[in-house]
Amino acid sequence: MDIEDGLIAYFKLNEQSGKKVYDSANFFNASDEMLVSSTATLKMTDRGGAAYFNALTTDKVGKKKPSNFDLETSQMTISCWVKFDSVSNYRYLFCDYSSDGLNAQFALQHTNTNRLTFFWARSGTQSPNPFTAAGTTATAKDVWYHCVGVREGATGNWTSKIYVNGILEKSTVTTGNPARRNTTPGMSIGAPGEYAGLNMAGSIQRAMIWNR
């Protein structure tokens, strides 16, 4: 299978300056480009261009998704490279939580126990539980990690998988379904979607989503 099969979003985050980032998968059109908040920056790192965040509640790269960006009943894969300035805190890497923090089609997260995890939410219920679905690698600051979350199955019968640096670390079965609002809620890199708080501290690059 080609890496471009099912690819619906690819934000390289390698612009190195400015306040806009672009989708190399061309699913987002020009009016849907992701916007960099006033407190986040695009800059060069030891792995090339990346978005940099200071853990401020305003730190994010975000934009409302196109109306046809629908993964509520779909399998999906989400990935990014990440390097933390600090650990032992919740940090959202790539997520589309609603502003009330109740619904999400996907959430790639760093837990306060220094683990990477992948889950989703409906009416306030996270599925699977972020802690029981978390990987085993203990994250450290100033180290790059490649994080991949996979959702396999169908409505009411899902499996969440988390890979760290190419290794499957946890596979968790859940009956809980993701939720998509009828409007076009925001998707954010470095923040929990439209929900305020738990923003990233460090760098993220090459954020990607597949509908498989």
XYZ file of N, CA and C in Angstrom:
636
model
N 0.835 -1.194 0.000
C 0.000 0.000 0.000
C 0.874 1.250 0.000
N 0.547 2.190 -0.874
C 1.295 3.429 -0.975
C 0.972 4.358 0.184
N 1.953 5.158 0.613
C 1.734 6.059 1.744
C 0.644 7.080 1.439
N 0.379 7.372 0.172
C -0.634 8.355 -0.191
C -2.043 7.767 -0.265
N -2.173 6.445 -0.191
C -3.493 5.820 -0.225
C -4.300 6.227 0.999
N -5.423 6.895 0.790
C -6.271 7.313 1.895
C -5.779 8.540 2.648
N -4.704 9.172 2.175
C -4.161 10.345 2.859
C -5.087 11.544 2.638
N -5.601 12.121 3.733
C -6.532 13.244 3.605
C -6.015 14.525 4.250
N -4.890 14.466 4.926
C -4.288 15.677 5.486
C -2.807 15.416 5.741
N -1.962 16.353 5.285
C -0.532 16.249 5.516
C 0.022 17.663 5.704
N 0.250 18.001 6.949
C 0.808 19.302 7.293
C 2.279 19.103 7.670
N 3.159 19.427 6.745
C 4.588 19.243 6.990
C 5.100 20.181 8.081
N 4.484 21.358 8.183
C 4.880 22.373 9.176
C 6.319 22.820 8.965
N 6.738 22.849 7.706
C 8.118 23.205 7.385
C 8.249 24.588 6.766
N 7.211 25.409 6.942
C 7.242 26.745 6.339
C 8.311 27.656 6.953
N 8.645 27.437 8.232
C 9.727 28.123 8.958
C 9.462 29.604 9.271
N 8.393 30.163 8.747
C 8.046 31.542 9.063
C 6.596 31.774 8.664
N 6.066 32.940 9.059
C 4.700 33.276 8.695
C 3.672 32.704 9.648
N 2.396 32.820 9.269
C 1.300 32.391 10.130
C 0.308 31.475 9.411
N 0.752 30.812 8.345
C -0.092 29.856 7.639
C 0.702 28.595 7.323
N 0.028 27.437 7.427
C 0.626 26.181 6.985
C -0.340 25.525 6.011
N 0.216 24.694 5.137
C -0.577 24.194 4.021
C -0.612 22.673 3.997
N -1.686 22.161 3.434
C -1.931 20.726 3.354
C -1.324 20.161 2.079
N -0.295 19.339 2.213
C 0.359 18.751 1.049
C -0.453 17.629 0.428
N -1.499 17.157 1.112
C -2.382 16.131 0.547
C -3.443 16.746 -0.356
N -3.568 18.092 -0.316
C -4.515 18.834 -1.166
C -5.976 18.511 -0.893
N -6.281 17.989 0.308
C -7.685 17.792 0.683
C -8.288 19.129 1.106
N -7.482 19.916 1.818
C -7.894 21.262 2.212
C -7.612 22.200 1.040
N -8.549 23.074 0.715
C -8.281 24.042 -0.342
C -7.635 25.296 0.265
N -7.352 26.276 -0.567
C -6.604 27.448 -0.113
C -7.299 28.188 1.019
N -8.621 28.197 1.021
C -9.346 28.906 2.075
C -9.367 28.138 3.386
N -8.931 26.886 3.356
C -8.930 26.042 4.550
C -7.535 25.865 5.133
N -6.564 26.689 4.726
C -5.219 26.533 5.250
C -5.241 26.691 6.769
N -4.345 25.991 7.438
C -4.259 26.070 8.893
C -3.551 27.361 9.288
N -4.054 27.998 10.345
C -3.519 29.273 10.798
C -2.722 29.088 12.085
N -1.577 29.721 12.150
C -0.712 29.650 13.325
C -1.108 30.766 14.280
N -1.357 30.428 15.537
C -1.761 31.441 16.510
C -0.633 32.436 16.763
N -0.985 33.543 17.394
C -0.002 34.610 17.615
C 1.129 34.180 18.543
N 0.890 33.160 19.381
C 1.906 32.748 20.348
C 2.690 31.514 19.917
N 2.260 30.844 18.847
C 3.018 29.718 18.300
C 3.880 30.221 17.144
N 4.932 29.478 16.815
C 5.833 29.908 15.757
C 6.202 28.744 14.844
N 6.624 29.076 13.647
C 7.174 28.109 12.705
C 8.672 28.372 12.617
N 9.480 27.338 12.841
C 10.922 27.592 12.862
C 11.703 26.341 12.488
N 12.995 26.513 12.265
C 13.885 25.404 11.961
C 14.291 24.696 13.243
N 14.316 23.350 13.208
C 14.780 22.542 14.337
C 15.882 21.611 13.847
N 16.377 20.753 14.727
C 17.404 19.789 14.334
C 16.867 18.714 13.405
N 15.542 18.661 13.210
C 14.935 17.732 12.247
C 14.268 18.476 11.096
N 14.597 19.734 10.894
C 13.965 20.516 9.842
C 12.867 21.400 10.409
N 12.052 21.981 9.510
C 11.002 22.895 9.933
C 9.950 22.229 10.801
N 9.422 22.985 11.772
C 8.413 22.463 12.691
C 7.626 23.620 13.283
N 6.481 23.298 13.852
C 5.725 24.274 14.642
C 6.191 24.174 16.084
N 6.374 25.331 16.727
C 6.866 25.357 18.103
C 5.818 25.999 19.006
N 5.606 25.365 20.183
C 4.560 25.779 21.121
C 5.156 25.978 22.518
N 4.590 26.955 23.247
C 5.091 27.308 24.578
C 4.155 26.893 25.712
N 3.185 26.015 25.444
C 2.225 25.539 26.446
C 1.237 26.610 26.872
N 1.146 27.694 26.136
C 0.143 28.714 26.423
C -1.207 28.255 25.891
N -2.286 28.705 26.516
C -3.618 28.272 26.088
C -3.965 28.768 24.686
N -3.233 29.750 24.212
C -3.467 30.254 22.857
C -2.580 29.582 21.819
N -1.676 28.719 22.248
C -0.730 28.078 21.332
C -1.416 26.990 20.513
N -1.475 27.156 19.191
C -1.972 26.086 18.339
C -1.809 26.459 16.876
N -1.886 25.445 16.040
C -2.056 25.619 14.607
C -3.423 25.025 14.316
N -4.370 25.857 13.925
C -5.738 25.350 13.824
C -6.564 26.020 12.763
N -7.672 25.356 12.439
C -8.604 25.859 11.434
C -9.845 24.978 11.458
N -10.979 25.547 11.087
C -12.165 24.726 10.921
C -11.964 23.777 9.745
N -12.410 22.543 9.919
C -12.225 21.528 8.900
C -13.227 21.713 7.762
N -12.882 21.236 6.554
C -13.877 21.219 5.480
C -15.098 20.402 5.888
N -16.268 20.742 5.370
C -17.505 20.077 5.773
C -17.498 18.589 5.461
N -16.697 18.159 4.488
C -16.660 16.740 4.124
C -15.562 15.978 4.865
N -14.957 16.621 5.862
C -13.941 15.948 6.672
C -14.672 15.168 7.760
N -15.062 13.942 7.453
C -15.927 13.153 8.329
C -15.294 11.795 8.598
N -14.880 11.566 9.846
C -14.267 10.297 10.241
C -15.066 9.625 11.354
N -16.326 10.016 11.523
C -17.131 9.513 12.631
C -17.350 8.009 12.546
N -17.510 7.469 11.358
C -17.757 6.030 11.194
C -16.622 5.356 10.438
N -15.478 6.026 10.383
C -14.375 5.561 9.542
C -13.196 5.047 10.349
N -12.519 4.076 9.782
C -11.194 3.742 10.267
C -10.284 4.930 9.966
N -9.218 5.061 10.716
C -8.317 6.183 10.472
C -6.933 5.893 11.040
N -5.961 6.643 10.526
C -4.601 6.640 11.050
C -4.154 8.081 11.177
N -3.505 8.411 12.275
C -3.031 9.767 12.526
C -1.592 9.681 13.034
N -0.748 10.595 12.584
C 0.653 10.515 13.008
C 1.293 11.888 13.042
N 2.381 11.992 13.784
C 3.218 13.192 13.779
C 4.543 12.875 14.452
N 5.511 13.747 14.217
C 6.752 13.745 14.974
C 6.636 14.794 16.069
N 7.137 14.491 17.262
C 6.970 15.408 18.383
C 8.211 15.396 19.273
N 8.559 16.572 19.777
C 9.643 16.707 20.762
C 9.156 17.623 21.871
N 9.237 17.165 23.111
C 8.698 17.898 24.260
C 9.763 18.761 24.936
N 9.357 19.965 25.313
C 10.216 20.815 26.152
C 10.118 20.417 27.610
N 8.963 19.851 27.973
C 8.756 19.372 29.342
C 7.783 18.207 29.283
N 7.857 17.325 30.268
C 6.961 16.171 30.331
C 6.214 16.193 31.671
N 5.595 15.074 32.035
C 4.803 14.959 33.273
C 3.570 15.846 33.260
N 3.096 16.190 32.063
C 1.875 16.978 31.914
C 1.061 16.451 30.738
N -0.265 16.680 30.811
C -1.102 16.394 29.647
C -0.739 17.373 28.537
N -0.576 16.863 27.327
C -0.340 17.703 26.158
C -1.100 17.090 24.974
N -1.849 17.911 24.274
C -2.525 17.427 23.072
C -1.667 17.724 21.853
N -1.475 16.707 21.010
C -0.621 16.830 19.838
C -1.429 17.156 18.586
N -2.535 16.440 18.383
C -3.323 16.578 17.155
C -4.739 16.127 17.505
N -5.725 17.022 17.387
C -7.031 16.725 17.972
C -8.121 17.615 17.370
N -9.382 17.148 17.466
C -10.507 17.983 17.015
C -11.624 18.054 18.066
N -11.244 18.138 19.344
C -12.235 18.262 20.413
C -13.140 19.474 20.194
N -14.411 19.317 20.529
C -15.355 20.435 20.521
C -15.025 21.398 21.655
N -15.546 22.625 21.586
C -15.207 23.651 22.572
C -15.666 23.297 23.979
N -16.688 22.448 24.106
C -17.152 22.033 25.427
C -16.387 20.815 25.957
N -15.460 20.288 25.174
C -14.645 19.166 25.613
C -15.390 17.848 25.701
N -16.485 17.701 24.962
C -17.312 16.497 25.058
C -17.164 15.549 23.876
N -16.867 16.077 22.701
C -16.877 15.251 21.492
C -15.604 15.431 20.680
N -15.122 14.314 20.137
C -13.939 14.351 19.279
C -13.926 13.124 18.378
N -13.518 13.342 17.132
C -13.315 12.213 16.229
C -11.949 11.566 16.439
N -10.991 12.350 16.962
C -9.647 11.816 17.205
C -8.896 12.717 18.178
N -8.021 12.100 18.963
C -7.171 12.842 19.895
C -5.873 12.067 20.101
N -4.785 12.654 19.655
C -3.452 12.114 19.891
C -2.875 12.920 21.047
N -2.544 12.231 22.151
C -2.261 12.937 23.399
C -1.034 12.382 24.117
N -0.379 13.264 24.887
C 0.658 12.885 25.846
C 0.026 12.959 27.225
N 0.154 11.890 28.028
C -0.484 11.857 29.342
C 0.439 12.430 30.421
N -0.120 12.645 31.613
C 0.693 13.152 32.726
C 1.573 12.072 33.338
N 1.476 10.845 32.797
C 2.376 9.765 33.214
C 3.449 9.503 32.152
N 3.600 10.471 31.227
C 4.659 10.423 30.214
C 4.497 9.260 29.240
N 3.288 9.112 28.746
C 2.986 8.101 27.736
C 2.219 8.754 26.586
N 2.301 8.167 25.411
C 1.552 8.637 24.250
C 0.333 7.749 24.051
N -0.805 8.357 23.700
C -2.042 7.603 23.596
C -2.926 8.163 22.492
N -3.873 7.344 22.039
C -4.805 7.732 20.979
C -6.214 7.301 21.373
N -7.166 8.238 21.284
C -8.551 7.937 21.653
C -9.486 8.913 20.955
N -10.782 8.813 21.250
C -11.809 9.718 20.728
C -12.874 9.889 21.793
N -13.905 10.677 21.539
C -14.881 10.952 22.597
C -16.270 11.192 22.016
N -17.281 10.826 22.810
C -18.681 11.087 22.481
C -19.434 11.399 23.765
N -20.052 12.573 23.809
C -20.842 13.008 24.967
C -20.052 12.915 26.268
N -18.765 13.238 26.208
C -17.934 13.270 27.398
C -17.253 11.965 27.752
N -17.565 10.874 27.050
C -16.937 9.579 27.316
C -15.782 9.353 26.352
N -14.590 9.185 26.906
C -13.416 8.932 26.082
C -13.312 7.443 25.787
N -13.060 7.101 24.540
C -12.944 5.711 24.134
C -11.741 5.533 23.212
N -10.891 4.551 23.542
C -10.840 3.843 24.816
C -10.301 4.765 25.916
N -10.228 4.261 27.135
C -9.652 5.058 28.217
C -8.212 5.428 27.856
N -7.884 6.723 27.874
C -6.546 7.138 27.436
C -5.394 6.474 28.172
N -5.589 6.138 29.446
C -4.504 5.530 30.208
C -4.330 4.056 29.860
N -5.434 3.308 29.757
C -5.310 1.892 29.429
C -4.925 1.679 27.971
N -5.134 2.701 27.128
C -4.780 2.592 25.716
C -3.404 3.171 25.410
N -2.706 3.654 26.434
C -1.430 4.338 26.218
C -0.304 3.368 25.892
N 0.707 3.884 25.212
C 1.886 3.098 24.921
C 2.746 2.878 26.151
N 3.887 2.228 25.945
C 4.758 1.863 27.067
C 6.020 2.727 27.157
N 6.356 3.425 26.095
C 7.554 4.265 26.121
C 7.377 5.429 27.086
N 8.321 5.595 27.997
C 8.317 6.749 28.899
C 9.001 7.903 28.176
N 8.243 8.939 27.867
C 8.799 10.053 27.116
C 9.747 10.895 27.971
N 10.692 11.518 27.302
C 11.641 12.430 27.948
C 11.687 13.723 27.136
N 12.096 14.785 27.753
C 12.177 16.043 27.025
C 13.386 16.038 26.093
N 13.291 16.870 25.047
C 14.377 17.069 24.083
C 14.706 15.814 23.273
N 13.728 14.936 23.110
C 13.884 13.730 22.296
C 12.749 13.688 21.279
N 13.061 13.414 20.017
C 12.016 13.283 19.002
C 11.376 11.901 19.062
N 10.043 11.872 18.949
C 9.283 10.619 18.898
C 8.356 10.653 17.687
N 8.247 9.511 17.032
C 7.252 9.370 15.971
C 6.052 8.641 16.567
N 4.911 9.309 16.577
C 3.701 8.797 17.237
C 2.632 8.532 16.186
N 2.051 7.333 16.220
C 0.997 6.954 15.273
C -0.173 6.335 16.037
N -1.379 6.859 15.789
C -2.596 6.264 16.339
C -3.419 5.668 15.212
N -3.965 4.479 15.437
C -4.758 3.788 14.421
C -6.098 3.372 15.015
N -7.179 3.633 14.266
C -8.506 3.128 14.644
C -8.961 2.143 13.573
N -9.182 0.901 13.993
C -9.629 -0.148 13.081
C -10.987 -0.671 13.528
N -11.755 -1.228 12.586
C -13.037 -1.834 12.925
C -14.198 -1.086 12.313
N -15.305 -1.052 13.051
C -16.530 -0.404 12.587
C -17.312 0.070 13.799
N -18.364 0.839 13.551
C -19.173 1.429 14.621
C -19.553 0.390 15.671
N -19.240 0.695 16.924
C -19.562 -0.196 18.036
C -18.555 -1.297 18.277
N -17.523 -1.380 17.433
C -16.522 -2.443 17.586
C -15.193 -1.955 17.021
N -14.495 -1.140 17.805
C -13.259 -0.518 17.362
C -12.048 -1.082 18.098
N -10.897 -0.981 17.457
C -9.616 -1.249 18.104
C -8.729 -0.030 17.933
N -8.211 0.501 19.040
C -7.271 1.620 19.024
C -5.861 1.058 19.190
N -4.952 1.499 18.319
C -3.562 1.065 18.401
C -2.659 2.288 18.500
N -1.607 2.176 19.300
C -0.638 3.262 19.413
C 0.749 2.706 19.086
N 1.406 3.352 18.137
C 2.769 3.003 17.741
C 3.696 4.144 18.151
N 4.852 3.806 18.688
C 5.865 4.802 19.015
C 7.171 4.373 18.358
N 7.703 5.238 17.519
C 8.935 4.958 16.771
C 8.834 3.643 15.993
N 7.664 3.440 15.385
C 7.458 2.290 14.510
C 7.100 0.992 15.200
N 6.978 0.998 16.520
C 6.690 -0.228 17.274
C 5.285 -0.150 17.866
N 4.462 -1.181 17.629
C 3.137 -1.253 18.235
C 3.297 -1.478 19.732
N 2.815 -0.522 20.540
C 2.983 -0.621 21.989
C 1.696 -1.001 22.713
N 0.533 -0.737 22.117
C -0.720 -1.103 22.792
C -1.846 -1.215 21.774
N -2.689 -2.204 21.954
C -3.883 -2.404 21.143
C -5.052 -2.608 22.092
N -6.102 -1.776 21.961
C -7.206 -1.766 22.921
C -8.540 -1.802 22.188
N -9.417 -2.716 22.584
C -10.747 -2.842 21.976
C -11.746 -1.995 22.752
N -12.648 -1.321 22.037
C -13.672 -0.503 22.680
C -14.946 -0.501 21.848
N -16.088 -0.343 22.517
C -17.369 -0.215 21.811
C -17.767 1.245 21.646
N -17.039 2.158 22.296
C -17.357 3.577 22.236
C -17.055 4.176 20.868
N -17.930 5.028 20.383
C -17.803 5.605 19.053
C -17.330 7.058 19.099
N -16.615 7.496 18.072
C -16.268 8.920 17.967
C -17.503 9.741 17.626
N -17.414 11.049 17.818
C -18.550 11.927 17.540
C -18.114 13.097 16.678
N -18.913 13.373 15.658
C -18.698 14.518 14.781
C -19.917 15.408 14.870
N -19.701 16.699 15.115
C -20.825 17.619 15.161
C -21.308 17.950 13.754
N -22.539 18.423 13.643
C -23.097 18.749 12.342
C -22.422 19.962 11.708
N -21.892 20.852 12.562
C -21.140 21.984 12.047
C -19.726 21.529 11.704
N -18.851 22.445 11.337
C -17.478 22.072 10.991
C -16.531 22.528 12.091
N -16.399 21.727 13.155
C -15.556 22.132 14.282
C -14.089 22.194 13.897
N -13.331 22.874 14.745
C -11.929 23.067 14.454
C -11.075 21.838 14.710
N -9.988 21.771 13.981
C -8.962 20.751 14.169
C -7.688 21.489 14.510
N -6.947 21.017 15.521
C -5.756 21.737 15.960
C -4.551 20.821 16.092
N -3.404 21.355 15.761
C -2.115 20.749 16.046
C -1.530 21.511 17.230
N -1.135 20.791 18.275
C -0.590 21.429 19.466
C -1.623 21.854 20.483
N -2.890 21.461 20.267
C -3.971 21.851 21.180
C -5.133 20.868 21.024
N -6.052 20.823 22.024
C -7.197 19.908 21.952
C -8.359 20.469 21.126
N -8.146 20.686 19.844
C -9.218 21.188 18.998
C -9.651 22.575 19.406
N -10.962 22.739 19.659
C -11.501 24.030 20.074
C -11.553 24.179 21.589
N -11.211 23.113 22.311
C -11.226 23.163 23.770
C -9.994 23.928 24.265
N -10.132 24.671 25.328
C -9.042 25.502 25.841
C -8.249 24.763 26.917
N -6.924 24.764 26.773
C -6.059 24.194 27.798
C -5.314 22.962 27.330
N -4.306 22.543 28.109
C -3.518 21.338 27.863
C -2.780 21.411 26.536
N -2.285 22.610 26.214
C -1.597 22.822 24.950
C -0.175 22.294 24.986
N 0.371 22.117 23.818
C 1.688 21.518 23.639
C 2.812 22.420 24.136
N 3.866 21.793 24.657
C 5.115 22.489 25.002
C 6.235 21.784 24.249
N 6.666 22.386 23.136
C 7.698 21.758 22.329
C 7.399 21.875 20.852
N 7.897 20.936 20.058
C 7.822 21.012 18.602
C 7.040 19.846 18.004
N 6.329 20.127 16.912
C 5.598 19.114 16.156
C 5.862 19.342 14.673
N 6.031 18.261 13.945
C 6.182 18.341 12.495
C 5.531 17.128 11.839
N 5.263 17.264 10.539
C 4.751 16.174 9.693
C 3.499 15.525 10.284
N 2.489 16.327 10.512
C 1.205 15.835 11.034
C 0.362 15.319 9.868
N -0.108 14.071 9.970
C -0.779 13.405 8.850
C -2.019 12.654 9.314
N -3.016 12.563 8.435
C -4.229 11.781 8.706
C -4.604 10.984 7.453
N -4.929 9.706 7.653
C -5.449 8.844 6.590
C -6.850 8.355 6.988
N -7.706 8.091 6.017
C -9.021 7.511 6.318
C -8.974 5.997 6.137
N -7.946 5.415 6.664
C -7.774 3.958 6.636
C -6.972 3.521 7.876
